Coordinates of C-alpha atoms and ligand atoms in Angstrom, one line a residue:
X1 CA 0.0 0.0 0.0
X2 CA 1.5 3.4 -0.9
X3 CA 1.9 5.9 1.8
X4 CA 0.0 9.0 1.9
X5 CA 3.0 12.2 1.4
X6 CA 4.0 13.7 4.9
X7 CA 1.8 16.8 5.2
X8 CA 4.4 19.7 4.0
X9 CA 6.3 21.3 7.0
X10 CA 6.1 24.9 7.1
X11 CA 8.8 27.3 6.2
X12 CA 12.0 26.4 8.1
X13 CA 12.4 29.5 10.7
X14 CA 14.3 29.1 13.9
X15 CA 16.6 31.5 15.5
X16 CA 16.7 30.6 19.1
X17 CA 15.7 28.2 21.9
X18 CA 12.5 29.2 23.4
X19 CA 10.2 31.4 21.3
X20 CA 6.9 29.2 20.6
X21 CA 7.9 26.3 18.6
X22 CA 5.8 24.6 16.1
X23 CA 8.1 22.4 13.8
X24 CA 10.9 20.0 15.1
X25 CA 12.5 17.0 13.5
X26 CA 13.1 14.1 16.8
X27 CA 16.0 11.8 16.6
X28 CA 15.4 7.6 17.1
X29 CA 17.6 5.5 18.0
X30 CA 16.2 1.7 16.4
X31 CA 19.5 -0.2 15.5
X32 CA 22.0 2.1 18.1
X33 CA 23.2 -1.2 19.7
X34 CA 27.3 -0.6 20.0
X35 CA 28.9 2.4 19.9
X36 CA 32.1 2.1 17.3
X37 CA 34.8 3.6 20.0
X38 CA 38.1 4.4 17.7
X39 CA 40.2 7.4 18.0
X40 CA 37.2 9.9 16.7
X41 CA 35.4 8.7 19.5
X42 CA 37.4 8.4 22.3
X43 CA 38.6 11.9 21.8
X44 CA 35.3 13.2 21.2
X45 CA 33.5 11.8 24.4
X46 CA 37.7 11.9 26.2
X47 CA 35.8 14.0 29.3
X48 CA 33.7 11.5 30.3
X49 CA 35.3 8.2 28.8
X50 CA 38.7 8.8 30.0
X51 CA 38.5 6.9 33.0
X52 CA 37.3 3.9 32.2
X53 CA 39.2 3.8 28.7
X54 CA 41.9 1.2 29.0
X55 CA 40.3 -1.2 31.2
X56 CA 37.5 -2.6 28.4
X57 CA 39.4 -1.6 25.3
X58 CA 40.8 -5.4 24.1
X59 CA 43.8 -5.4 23.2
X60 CA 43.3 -6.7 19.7
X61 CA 41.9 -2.9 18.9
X62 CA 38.0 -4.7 18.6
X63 CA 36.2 -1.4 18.6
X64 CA 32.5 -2.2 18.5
X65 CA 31.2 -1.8 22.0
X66 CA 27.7 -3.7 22.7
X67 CA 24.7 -1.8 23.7
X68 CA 22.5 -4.3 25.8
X69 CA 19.2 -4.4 23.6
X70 CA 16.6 -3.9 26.9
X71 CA 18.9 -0.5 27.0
X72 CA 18.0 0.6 23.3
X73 CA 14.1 -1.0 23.9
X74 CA 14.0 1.8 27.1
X75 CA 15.5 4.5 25.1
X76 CA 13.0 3.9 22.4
X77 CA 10.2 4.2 25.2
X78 CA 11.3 7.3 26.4
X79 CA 11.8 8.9 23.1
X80 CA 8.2 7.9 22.2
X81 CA 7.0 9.4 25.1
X82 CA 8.6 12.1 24.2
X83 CA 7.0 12.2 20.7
X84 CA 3.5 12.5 22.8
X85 CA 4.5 15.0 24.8
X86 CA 5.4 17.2 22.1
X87 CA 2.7 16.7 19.8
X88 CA 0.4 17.0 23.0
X89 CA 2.0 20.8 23.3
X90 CA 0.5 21.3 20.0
X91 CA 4.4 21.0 18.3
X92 CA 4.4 19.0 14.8
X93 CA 7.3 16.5 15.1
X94 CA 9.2 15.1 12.2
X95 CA 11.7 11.6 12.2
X96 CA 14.6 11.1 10.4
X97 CA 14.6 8.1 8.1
X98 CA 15.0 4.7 10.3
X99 CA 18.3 3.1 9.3
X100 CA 16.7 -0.6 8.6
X101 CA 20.0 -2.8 9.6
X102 CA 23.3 -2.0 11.2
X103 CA 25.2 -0.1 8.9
X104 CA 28.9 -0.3 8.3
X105 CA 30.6 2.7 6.6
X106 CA 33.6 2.9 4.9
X107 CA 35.7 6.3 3.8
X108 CA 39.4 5.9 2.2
X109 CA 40.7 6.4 5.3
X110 CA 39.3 4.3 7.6
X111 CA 36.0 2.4 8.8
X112 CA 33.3 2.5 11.2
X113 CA 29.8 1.4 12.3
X114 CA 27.5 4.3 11.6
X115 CA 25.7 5.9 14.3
X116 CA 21.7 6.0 14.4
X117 CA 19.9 9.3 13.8
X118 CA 19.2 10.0 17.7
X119 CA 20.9 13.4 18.9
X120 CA 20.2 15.5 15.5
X121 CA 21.4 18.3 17.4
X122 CA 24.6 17.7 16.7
X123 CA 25.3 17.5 13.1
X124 CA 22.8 20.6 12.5
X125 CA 22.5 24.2 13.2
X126 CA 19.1 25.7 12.2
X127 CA 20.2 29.4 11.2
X128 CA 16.9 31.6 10.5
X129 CA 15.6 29.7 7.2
X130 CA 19.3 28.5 6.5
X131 CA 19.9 24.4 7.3
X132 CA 23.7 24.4 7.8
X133 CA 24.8 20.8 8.0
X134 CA 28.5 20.4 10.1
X135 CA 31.1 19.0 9.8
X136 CA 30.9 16.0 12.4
X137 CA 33.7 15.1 14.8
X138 CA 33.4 11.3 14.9
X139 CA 34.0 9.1 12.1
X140 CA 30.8 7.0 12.7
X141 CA 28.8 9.9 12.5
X142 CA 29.1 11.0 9.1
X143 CA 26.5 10.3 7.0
X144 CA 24.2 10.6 9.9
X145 CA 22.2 13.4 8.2
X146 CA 21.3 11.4 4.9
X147 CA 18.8 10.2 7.3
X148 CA 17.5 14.0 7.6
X149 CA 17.9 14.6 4.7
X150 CA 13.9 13.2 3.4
X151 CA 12.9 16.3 6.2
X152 CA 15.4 18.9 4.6
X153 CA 14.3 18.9 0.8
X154 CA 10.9 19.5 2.5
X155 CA 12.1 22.4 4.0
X156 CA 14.3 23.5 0.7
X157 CA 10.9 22.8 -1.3
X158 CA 9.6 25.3 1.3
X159 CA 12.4 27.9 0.6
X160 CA 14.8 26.9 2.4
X161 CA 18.2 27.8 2.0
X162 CA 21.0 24.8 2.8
X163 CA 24.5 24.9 3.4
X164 CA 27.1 22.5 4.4
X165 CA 30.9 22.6 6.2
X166 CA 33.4 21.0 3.8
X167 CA 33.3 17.6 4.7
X168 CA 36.3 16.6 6.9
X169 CA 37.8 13.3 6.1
X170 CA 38.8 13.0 9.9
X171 CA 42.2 11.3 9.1
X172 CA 45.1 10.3 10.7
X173 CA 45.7 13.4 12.2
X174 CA 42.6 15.7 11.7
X175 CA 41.8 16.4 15.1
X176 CA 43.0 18.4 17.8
X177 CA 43.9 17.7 21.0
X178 CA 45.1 20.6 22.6
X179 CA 41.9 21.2 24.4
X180 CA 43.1 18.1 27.2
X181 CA 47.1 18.8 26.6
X182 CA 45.9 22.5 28.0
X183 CA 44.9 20.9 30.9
X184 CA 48.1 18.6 31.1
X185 CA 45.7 15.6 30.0
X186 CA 47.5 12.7 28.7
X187 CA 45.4 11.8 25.5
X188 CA 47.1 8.6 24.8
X189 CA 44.1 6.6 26.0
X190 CA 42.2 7.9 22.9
X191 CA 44.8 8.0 20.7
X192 CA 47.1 5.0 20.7
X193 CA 44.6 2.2 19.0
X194 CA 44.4 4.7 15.9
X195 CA 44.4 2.8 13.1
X196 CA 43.0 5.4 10.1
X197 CA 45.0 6.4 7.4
X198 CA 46.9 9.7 7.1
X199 CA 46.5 12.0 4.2
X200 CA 49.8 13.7 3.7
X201 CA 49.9 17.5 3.9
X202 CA 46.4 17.6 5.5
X203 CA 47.0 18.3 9.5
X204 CA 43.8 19.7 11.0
X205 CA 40.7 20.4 9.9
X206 CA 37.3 21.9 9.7
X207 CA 35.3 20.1 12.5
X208 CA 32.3 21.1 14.5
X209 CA 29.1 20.1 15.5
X210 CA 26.1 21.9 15.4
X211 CA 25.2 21.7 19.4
X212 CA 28.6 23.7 20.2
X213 CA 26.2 26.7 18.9
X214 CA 23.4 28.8 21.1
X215 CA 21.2 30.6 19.2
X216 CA 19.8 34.0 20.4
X217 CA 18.2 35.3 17.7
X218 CA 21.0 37.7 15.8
X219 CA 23.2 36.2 17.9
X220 CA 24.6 32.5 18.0
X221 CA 26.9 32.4 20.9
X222 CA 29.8 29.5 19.4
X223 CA 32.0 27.2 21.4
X224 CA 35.6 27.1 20.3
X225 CA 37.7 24.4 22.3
X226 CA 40.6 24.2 19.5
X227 CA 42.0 24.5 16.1
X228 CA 39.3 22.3 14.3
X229 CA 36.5 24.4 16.1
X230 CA 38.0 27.8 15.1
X231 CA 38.3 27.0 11.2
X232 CA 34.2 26.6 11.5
X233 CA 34.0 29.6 13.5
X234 CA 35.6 31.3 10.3
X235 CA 33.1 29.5 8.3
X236 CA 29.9 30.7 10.0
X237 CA 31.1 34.0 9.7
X238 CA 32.3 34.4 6.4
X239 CA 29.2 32.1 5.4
X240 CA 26.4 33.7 7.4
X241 CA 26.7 37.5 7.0
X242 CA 23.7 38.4 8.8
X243 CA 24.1 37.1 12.5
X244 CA 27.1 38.0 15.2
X245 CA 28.8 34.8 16.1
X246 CA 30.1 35.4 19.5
X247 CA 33.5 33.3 20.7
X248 CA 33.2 31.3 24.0
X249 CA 36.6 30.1 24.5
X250 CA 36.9 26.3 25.2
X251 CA 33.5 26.7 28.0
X252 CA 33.6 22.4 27.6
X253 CA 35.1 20.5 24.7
X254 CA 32.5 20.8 22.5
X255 CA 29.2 20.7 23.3
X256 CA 27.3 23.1 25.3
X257 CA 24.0 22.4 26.0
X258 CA 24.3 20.6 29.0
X259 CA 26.1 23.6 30.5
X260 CA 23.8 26.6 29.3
X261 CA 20.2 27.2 27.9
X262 CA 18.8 30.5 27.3
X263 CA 15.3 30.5 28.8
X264 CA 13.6 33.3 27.8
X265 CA 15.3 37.2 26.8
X266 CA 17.4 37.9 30.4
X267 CA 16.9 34.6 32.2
X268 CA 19.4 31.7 31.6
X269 CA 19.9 28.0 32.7
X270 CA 23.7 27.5 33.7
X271 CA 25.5 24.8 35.1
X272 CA 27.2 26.6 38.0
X273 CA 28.3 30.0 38.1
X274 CA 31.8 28.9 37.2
X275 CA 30.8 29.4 33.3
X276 CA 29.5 32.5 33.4
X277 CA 32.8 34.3 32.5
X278 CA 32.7 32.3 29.0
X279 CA 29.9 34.0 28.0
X280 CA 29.3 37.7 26.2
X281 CA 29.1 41.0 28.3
X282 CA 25.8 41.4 28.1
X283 CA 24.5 37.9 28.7
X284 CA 26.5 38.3 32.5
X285 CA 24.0 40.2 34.1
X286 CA 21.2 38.2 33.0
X287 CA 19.2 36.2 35.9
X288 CA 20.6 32.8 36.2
X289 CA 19.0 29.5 37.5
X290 CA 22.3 27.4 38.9
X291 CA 21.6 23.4 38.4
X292 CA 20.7 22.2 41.3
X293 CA 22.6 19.4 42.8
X294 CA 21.2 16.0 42.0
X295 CA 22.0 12.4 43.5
X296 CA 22.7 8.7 42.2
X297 CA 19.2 8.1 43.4
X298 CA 17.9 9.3 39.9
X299 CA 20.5 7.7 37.8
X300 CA 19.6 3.8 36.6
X301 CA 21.6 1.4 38.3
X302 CA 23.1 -0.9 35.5
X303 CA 25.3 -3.4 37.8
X304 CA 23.4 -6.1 36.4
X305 CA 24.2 -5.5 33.2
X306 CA 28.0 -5.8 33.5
X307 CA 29.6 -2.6 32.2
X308 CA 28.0 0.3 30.5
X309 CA 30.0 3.3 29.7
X310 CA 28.7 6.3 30.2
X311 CA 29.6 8.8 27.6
X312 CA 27.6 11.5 29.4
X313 CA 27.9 13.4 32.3
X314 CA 26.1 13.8 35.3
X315 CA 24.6 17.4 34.5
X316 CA 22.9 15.8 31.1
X317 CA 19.5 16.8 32.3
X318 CA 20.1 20.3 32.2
X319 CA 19.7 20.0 28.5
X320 CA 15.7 20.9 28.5
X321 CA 13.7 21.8 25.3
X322 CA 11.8 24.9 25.6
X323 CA 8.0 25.1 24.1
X324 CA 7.9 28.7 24.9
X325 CA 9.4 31.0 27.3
X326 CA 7.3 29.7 29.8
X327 CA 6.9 26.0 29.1
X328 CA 9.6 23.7 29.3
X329 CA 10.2 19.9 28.5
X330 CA 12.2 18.6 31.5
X331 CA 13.4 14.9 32.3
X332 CA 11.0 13.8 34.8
X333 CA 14.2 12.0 36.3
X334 CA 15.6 15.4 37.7
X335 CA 12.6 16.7 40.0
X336 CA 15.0 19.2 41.8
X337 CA 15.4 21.3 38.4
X338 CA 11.5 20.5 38.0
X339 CA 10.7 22.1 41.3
X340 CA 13.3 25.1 40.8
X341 CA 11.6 26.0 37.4
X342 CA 8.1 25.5 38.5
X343 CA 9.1 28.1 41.4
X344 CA 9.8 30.8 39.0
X345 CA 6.4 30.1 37.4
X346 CA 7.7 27.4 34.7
X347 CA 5.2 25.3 33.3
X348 CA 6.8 21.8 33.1
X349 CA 6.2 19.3 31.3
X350 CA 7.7 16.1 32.5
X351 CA 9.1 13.4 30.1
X352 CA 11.1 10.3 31.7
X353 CA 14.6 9.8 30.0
X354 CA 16.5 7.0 32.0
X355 CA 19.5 6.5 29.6
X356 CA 21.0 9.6 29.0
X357 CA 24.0 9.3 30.6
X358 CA 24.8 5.9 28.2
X359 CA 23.7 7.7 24.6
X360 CA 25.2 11.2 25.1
X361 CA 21.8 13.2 25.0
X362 CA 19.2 14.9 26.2
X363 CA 16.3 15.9 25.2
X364 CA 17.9 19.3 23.5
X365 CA 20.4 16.9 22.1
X366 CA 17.6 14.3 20.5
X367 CA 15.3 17.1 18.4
X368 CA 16.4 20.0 16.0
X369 CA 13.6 22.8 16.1
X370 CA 12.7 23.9 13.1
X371 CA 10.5 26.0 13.3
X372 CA 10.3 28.8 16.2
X373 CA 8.1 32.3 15.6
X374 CA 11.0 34.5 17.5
X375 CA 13.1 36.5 14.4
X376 CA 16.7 37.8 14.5
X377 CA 15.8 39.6 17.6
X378 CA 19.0 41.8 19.0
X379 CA 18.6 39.9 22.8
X380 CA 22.3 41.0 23.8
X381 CA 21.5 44.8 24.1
Ligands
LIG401 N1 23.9 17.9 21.9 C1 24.4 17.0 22.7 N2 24.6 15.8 22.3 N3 24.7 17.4 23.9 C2 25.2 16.6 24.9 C3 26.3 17.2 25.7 C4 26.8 16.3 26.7 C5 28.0 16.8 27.5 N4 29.2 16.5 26.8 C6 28.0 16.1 28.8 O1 28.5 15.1 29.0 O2 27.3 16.6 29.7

């Protein structure tokens, strides 16, 4: 039986994190049952990994870490719960294309088992009505966004303009490090089982993902940990002539939206107040709410299932997805930030999400919103 034509999505529009959304494409996560953990990866995810690198890497370099499939069968759960809480906020919600098998990808340069569309933040920045694809960190990642891609005609069909980083070919030697050595971190961990291919001349390259951005209408606020980050910086600005892309140097290695989400004009989420000297002038005297402290009690406890890795950190959860700048999609696992919001007159919306310490993402992290009805507002003056 033919399927009826997704409805047409709207024109893409989406310039920040919390003006009324209406449009946003939700990541899955059917097939995501190893994580493929070479060099890419282990530098990538090095903050959190680091530790427990070394004592499960085998020493014949096997790469492909198991995911325990009651693990991926919970995720999916959650992420369809998800799905009705967002369509029951009135919010049309797209999918990537489901990968149908395991899929093992292969560049000259080196190989890798491709990661399922589930945190479509990250290889993405919605820019206005521009779709700027990245240019992804970890090998596995790559062609991630063919999956998206079904959802992004529809929005070029709509007028949508689309741009893409040059594609890195994340060789040999493509990616910096100097965001640990600055710290006097010994990186060998992630690098000593490299096994791509060099290409000579090359050195490093264009890489960045899409959730080191914060949008804020005109401005996107941009988090540069090291040489790979700053060549995109570059990019976005010679690239995007219309929005001020404001430097935050090295406030995490890469990602930022477990650290800081703008809440509404002049009221942010932040970590702790430790990151507010990363951020622009004007964005300091804003109203913060600090993270509050939360405890193992509302962490799964996955002894049973031998080891698990957790590739994200404890604060994951502060990585909310705003409706509107009063209505807020929070995991219903955290009920201290639940009860801090809702005291300065949040509605939440509560939406368990057990495994987000073991798939690197939030609920920020899993969608991509489209379309928002805020403009390139000037929020920073
Ligand atoms: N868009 C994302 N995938 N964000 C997740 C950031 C997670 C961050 N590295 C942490 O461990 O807290």
């Amino acid at each position: 039986m033919p399927q009826p034509a997704p409805a047409s999505p709207t024109a893409l529009n989406s310039f920040d994190e919390f003006t009324r959304l209406d449009e946003v494409v939700l990541g899955r996560a059917e097939h995501y049952d190893a994580h493929h953990t070479d060099t890419s990866w282990r530098l990538f995810f090095y903050d959190n990994v680091a530790p427990v690198l070394g004592r499960h890497a085998t020493p014949s370099g096997e790469e492909l870490l198991p995911i325990p499939g009651q693990l991926v069968d919970e995720l999916n759960e959650d992420i369809a719960g998800l799905a009705d809480a967002l369509t029951g906020c009135g919010v049309k919600v797209l999918r990537p294309a489901a990968p149908g098998k395991d899929i093992d990808i292969r560049s000259p340069h080196w190989d890798a088992r491709a990661t399922p569309p589930l945190n479509v933040r990250d290889q993405t920045i919605i820019l206005g009505n521009t779709i700027v694809e990245t240019a992804p960190h970890v090998r596995a990642r790559i062609f991630e966004n063919d999956l998206l891609k079904p959802a992004f005609y529809r929005y070029y069909q709509e007028g949508a303009n689309w741009l893409s980083m040059p594609r890195p070919a994340l060789a040999r030697d493509s990616l910096d490090t100097a965001y640990f050595t600055r710290q006097n971190l010994d990186v060998s961990r992630a690098t000593d089982s490299e096994s791509a291919g060099a290409i000579e001349g090359l050195g490093l390259e264009m890489v960045f993902d899409g959730a080191q951005c914060m949008r804020l209408g005109r401005d996107v606020l941009v988090n540069v940990a090291n040489h790979n980050h700053e060549l995109a910086l570059r990019w976005l600005r010679d690239n995007i002539r219309d929005l001020r892309f404001h430097r935050l140097d090295a406030m995490a290695d890469n990602h930022i939206d477990s650290v800081l989400v703008p809440l509404r004009p002049g009221l942010m989420l932040l970590r702790s107040p430790a990151y507010l000297k990363y951020l622009p002038a004007a964005m300091q005297s804003w109203d913060v709410i600090y993270a509050p402290e939360t405890d193992d009690s509302n962490f799964p406890d996955y002894s049973d299932l031998g080891f698990v890795i957790p590739i994200g950190s404890r604060y994951m959860d502060i990585n909310l997805l705003s409706i509107d700048e009063n209505t807020v999609v929070v995991n219903s696992l955290y009920p201290e930030l639940i009860e801090v919001l809702e005291g300065h007159g949040f509605t939440v919306v509560p939406v368990r999400h057990r495994h987000r310490r073991l798939f690197g993402g939030g609920f920020h992290c899993f969608t991509l919103d489209t379309v928002r009805r805020g403009g390139p507002e000037d929020y920073l003056s």
